[in-house]
Short mmCIF file of C-alpha atoms in Angstrom, two decimals:
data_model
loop_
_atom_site.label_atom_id
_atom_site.label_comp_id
_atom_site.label_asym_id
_atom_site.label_seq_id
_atom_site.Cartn_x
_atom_site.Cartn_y
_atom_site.Cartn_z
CA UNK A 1 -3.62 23.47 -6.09
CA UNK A 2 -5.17 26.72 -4.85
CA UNK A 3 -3.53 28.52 -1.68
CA UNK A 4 -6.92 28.09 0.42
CA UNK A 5 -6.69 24.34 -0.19
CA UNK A 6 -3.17 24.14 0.84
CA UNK A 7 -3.48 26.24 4.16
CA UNK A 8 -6.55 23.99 5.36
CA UNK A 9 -4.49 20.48 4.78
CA UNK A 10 -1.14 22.10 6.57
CA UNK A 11 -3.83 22.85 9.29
CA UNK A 12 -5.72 20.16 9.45
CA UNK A 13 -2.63 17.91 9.40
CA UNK A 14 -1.04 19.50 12.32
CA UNK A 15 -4.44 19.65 14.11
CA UNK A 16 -4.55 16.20 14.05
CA UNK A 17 -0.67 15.91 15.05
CA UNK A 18 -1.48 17.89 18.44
CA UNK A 19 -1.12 16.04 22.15
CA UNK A 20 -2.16 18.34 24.33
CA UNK A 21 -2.45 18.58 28.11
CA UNK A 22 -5.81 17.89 29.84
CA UNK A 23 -7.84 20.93 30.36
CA UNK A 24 -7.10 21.98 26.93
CA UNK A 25 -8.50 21.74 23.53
CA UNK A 26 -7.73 22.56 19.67
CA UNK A 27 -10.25 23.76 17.14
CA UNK A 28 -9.59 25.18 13.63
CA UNK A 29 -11.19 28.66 13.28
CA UNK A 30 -11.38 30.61 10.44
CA UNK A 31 -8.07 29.35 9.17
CA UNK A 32 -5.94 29.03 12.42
CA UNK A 33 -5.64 26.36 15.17
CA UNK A 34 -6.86 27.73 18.15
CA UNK A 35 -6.17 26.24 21.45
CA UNK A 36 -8.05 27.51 24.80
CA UNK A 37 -9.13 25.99 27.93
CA UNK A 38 -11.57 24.40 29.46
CA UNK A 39 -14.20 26.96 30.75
CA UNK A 40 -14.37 27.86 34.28
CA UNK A 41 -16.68 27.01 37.08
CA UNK A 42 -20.01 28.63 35.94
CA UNK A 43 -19.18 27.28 32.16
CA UNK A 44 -19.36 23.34 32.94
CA UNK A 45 -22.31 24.07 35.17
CA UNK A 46 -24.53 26.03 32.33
CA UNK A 47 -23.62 22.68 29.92
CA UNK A 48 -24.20 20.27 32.52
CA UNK A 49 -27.79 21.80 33.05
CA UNK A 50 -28.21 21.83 29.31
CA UNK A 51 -27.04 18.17 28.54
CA UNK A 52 -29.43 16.60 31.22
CA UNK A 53 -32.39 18.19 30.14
CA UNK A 54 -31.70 17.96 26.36
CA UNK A 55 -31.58 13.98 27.30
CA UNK A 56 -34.70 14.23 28.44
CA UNK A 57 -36.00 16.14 26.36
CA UNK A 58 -34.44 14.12 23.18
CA UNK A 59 -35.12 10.62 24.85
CA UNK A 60 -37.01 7.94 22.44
CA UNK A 61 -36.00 10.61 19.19
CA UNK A 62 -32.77 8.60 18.27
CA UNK A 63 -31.10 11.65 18.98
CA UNK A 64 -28.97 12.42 21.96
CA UNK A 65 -26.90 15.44 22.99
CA UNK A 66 -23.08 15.12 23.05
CA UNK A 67 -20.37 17.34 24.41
CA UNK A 68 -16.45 17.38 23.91
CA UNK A 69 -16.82 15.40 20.58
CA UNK A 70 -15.24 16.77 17.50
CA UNK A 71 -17.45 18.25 14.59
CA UNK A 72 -15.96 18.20 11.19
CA UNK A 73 -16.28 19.84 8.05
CA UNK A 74 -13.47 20.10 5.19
CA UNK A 75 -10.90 19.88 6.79
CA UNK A 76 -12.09 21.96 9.26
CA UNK A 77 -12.62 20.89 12.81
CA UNK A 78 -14.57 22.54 16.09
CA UNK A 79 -15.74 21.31 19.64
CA UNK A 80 -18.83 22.69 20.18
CA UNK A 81 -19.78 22.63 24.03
CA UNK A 82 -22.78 20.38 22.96
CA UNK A 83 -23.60 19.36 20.04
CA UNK A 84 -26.87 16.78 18.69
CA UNK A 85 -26.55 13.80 16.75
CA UNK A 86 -28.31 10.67 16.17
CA UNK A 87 -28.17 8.07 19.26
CA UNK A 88 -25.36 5.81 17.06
CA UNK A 89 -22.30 7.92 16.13
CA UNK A 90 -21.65 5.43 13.77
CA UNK A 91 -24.16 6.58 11.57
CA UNK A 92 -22.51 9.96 10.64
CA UNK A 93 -18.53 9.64 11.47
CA UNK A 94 -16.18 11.87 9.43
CA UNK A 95 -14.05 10.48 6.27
CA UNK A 96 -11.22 10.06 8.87
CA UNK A 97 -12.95 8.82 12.19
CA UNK A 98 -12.23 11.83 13.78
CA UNK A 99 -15.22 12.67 14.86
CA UNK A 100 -18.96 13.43 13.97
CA UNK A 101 -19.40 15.15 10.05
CA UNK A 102 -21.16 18.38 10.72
CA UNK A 103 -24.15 17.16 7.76
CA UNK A 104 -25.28 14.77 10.52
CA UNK A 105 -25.04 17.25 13.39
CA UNK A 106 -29.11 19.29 13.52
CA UNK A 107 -27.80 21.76 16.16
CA UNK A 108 -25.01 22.82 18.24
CA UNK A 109 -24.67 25.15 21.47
CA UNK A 110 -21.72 27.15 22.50
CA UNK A 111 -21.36 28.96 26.27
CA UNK A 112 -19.79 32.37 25.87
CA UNK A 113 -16.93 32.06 28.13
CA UNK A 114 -15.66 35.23 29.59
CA UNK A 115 -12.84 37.35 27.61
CA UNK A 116 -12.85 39.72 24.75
CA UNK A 117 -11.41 36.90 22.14
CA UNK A 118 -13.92 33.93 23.54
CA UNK A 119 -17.00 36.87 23.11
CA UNK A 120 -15.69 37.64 19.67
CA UNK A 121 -15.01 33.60 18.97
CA UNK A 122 -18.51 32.64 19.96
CA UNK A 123 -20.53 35.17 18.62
CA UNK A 124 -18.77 35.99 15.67
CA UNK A 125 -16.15 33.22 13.74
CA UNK A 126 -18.20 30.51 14.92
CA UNK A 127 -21.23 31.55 13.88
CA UNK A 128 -19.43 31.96 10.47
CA UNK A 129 -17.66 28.33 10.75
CA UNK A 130 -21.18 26.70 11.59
CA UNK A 131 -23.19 27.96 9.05
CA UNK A 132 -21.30 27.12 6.15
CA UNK A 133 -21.04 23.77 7.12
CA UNK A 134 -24.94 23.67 7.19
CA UNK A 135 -25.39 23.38 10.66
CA UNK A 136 -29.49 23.84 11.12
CA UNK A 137 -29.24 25.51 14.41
CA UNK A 138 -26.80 27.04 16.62
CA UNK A 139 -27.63 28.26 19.93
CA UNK A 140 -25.75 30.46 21.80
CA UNK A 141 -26.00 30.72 25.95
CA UNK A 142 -23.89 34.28 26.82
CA UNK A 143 -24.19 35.37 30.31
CA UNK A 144 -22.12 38.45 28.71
CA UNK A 145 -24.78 39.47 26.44
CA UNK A 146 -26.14 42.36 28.98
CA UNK A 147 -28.18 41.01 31.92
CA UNK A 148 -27.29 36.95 29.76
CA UNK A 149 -29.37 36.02 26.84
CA UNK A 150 -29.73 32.93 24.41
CA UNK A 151 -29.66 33.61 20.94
CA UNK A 152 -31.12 30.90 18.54
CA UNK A 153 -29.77 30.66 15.14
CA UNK A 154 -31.44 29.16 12.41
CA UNK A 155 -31.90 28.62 8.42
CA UNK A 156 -28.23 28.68 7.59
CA UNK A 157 -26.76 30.24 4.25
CA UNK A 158 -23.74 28.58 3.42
CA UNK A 159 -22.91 30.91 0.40
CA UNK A 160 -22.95 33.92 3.18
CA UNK A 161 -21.64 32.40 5.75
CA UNK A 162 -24.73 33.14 8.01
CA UNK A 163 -27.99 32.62 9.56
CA UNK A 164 -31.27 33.72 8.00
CA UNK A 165 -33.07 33.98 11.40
CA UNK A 166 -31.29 34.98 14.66
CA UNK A 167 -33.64 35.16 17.94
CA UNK A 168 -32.41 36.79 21.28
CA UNK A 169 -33.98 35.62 24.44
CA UNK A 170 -32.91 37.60 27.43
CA UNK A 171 -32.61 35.22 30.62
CA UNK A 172 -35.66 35.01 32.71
CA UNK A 173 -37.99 34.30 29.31
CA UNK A 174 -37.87 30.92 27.60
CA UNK A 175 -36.04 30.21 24.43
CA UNK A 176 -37.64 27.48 22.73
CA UNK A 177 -35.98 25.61 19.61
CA UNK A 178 -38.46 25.91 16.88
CA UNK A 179 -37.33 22.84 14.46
CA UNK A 180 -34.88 19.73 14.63
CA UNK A 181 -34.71 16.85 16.69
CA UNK A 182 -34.79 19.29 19.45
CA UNK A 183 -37.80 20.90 18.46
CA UNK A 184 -39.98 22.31 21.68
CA UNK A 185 -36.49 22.63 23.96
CA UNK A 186 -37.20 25.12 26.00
CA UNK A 187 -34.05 27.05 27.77
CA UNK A 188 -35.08 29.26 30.73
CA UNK A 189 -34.59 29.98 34.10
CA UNK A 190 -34.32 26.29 35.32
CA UNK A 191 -30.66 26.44 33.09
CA UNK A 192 -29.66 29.70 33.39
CA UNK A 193 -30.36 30.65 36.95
CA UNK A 194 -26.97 31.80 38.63
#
């Protein structure tokens, strides 16, 4: 057994051992458990805006947006702040019903919460967890990004452990998702007002 393989059962074992306290939650990242809280004020609001108009927007696709669900890959485990995924769950669960297998998940979307580490987490490791796993696109909503921007990921490259096409939007101009279930989703001022 190699040492990677090792380190990602020990981790994915305790992950799955963890009880923790509401308001808190337990990804693996880039070979570590990491636990934060939930985001503040202005961080439920920015997903709430986003979930209610990727419904509509998603309604009659047999897709449907989902947040606070877990989405796996090898042993490896993260909760984006909404994620897509066909209607019926059931269709694409993980080997051990923990959640959603990232090969049925088209796109996820993180908030950039505020702090150095959940910057760096968002931007960054994430990006690197997501596109491995083949995730088509990952969006990213950061009010931190100068004035706030959305960045649009797309055409992942598992072998580098990126995206071949990254597209900042600063707030105030639409970013539209160009393919997926979500293609057409338009993110603007509607969702990112203050």
């Amino acid at each position: 057994m190699n040492r990677a393989f090792d380190l990602d059962e020990v981790l994915w074992r305790a992950w799955k051992a963890m009880d923790l306290p509401e308001g808190y939650r337990a990804e693996i990242i880039e070979g570590a458990i990491e636990v934060s809280p939930t985001g503040r004020r202005r961080h439920p609001v920015l997903i709430n805006r986003l979930r209610r108009a990727l419904e509509g927007h998603l309604r009659g696709s047999g897709h449907a947006p989902y947040q606070d669900g877990n989405v796996i890959h090898r042993r490896k485990a993260w909760i984006p702040d909404l994620f897509v995924a066909p209607e019926d769950l059931d269709e694409v669960p993980d080997e051990e019903d923990l959640g959603v297998d990232a090969s049925g998940v088209p796109m996820v979307i993180e908030v950039v919460s505020p702090g150095r580490r959940n910057i760096e987490r968002d931007r960054v490791r994430k990006r690197r967890e997501y596109a491995p796993a083949g995730v088509p696109v990952y969006v990213i909503v950061d009010d931190f990004d100068e004035d706030g921007a959305v960045h649009v990921l797309s055409l992942p490259d598992p072998e580098k452990a990126t995206y071949g096409e990254t597209h900042r939007v600063p707030y105030g101009t639409e970013a539209v998702i160009a393919s997926g279930p979500a293609k057409g989703f338009a993110i603007g001022e509607e969702i990112t007002r203050s």
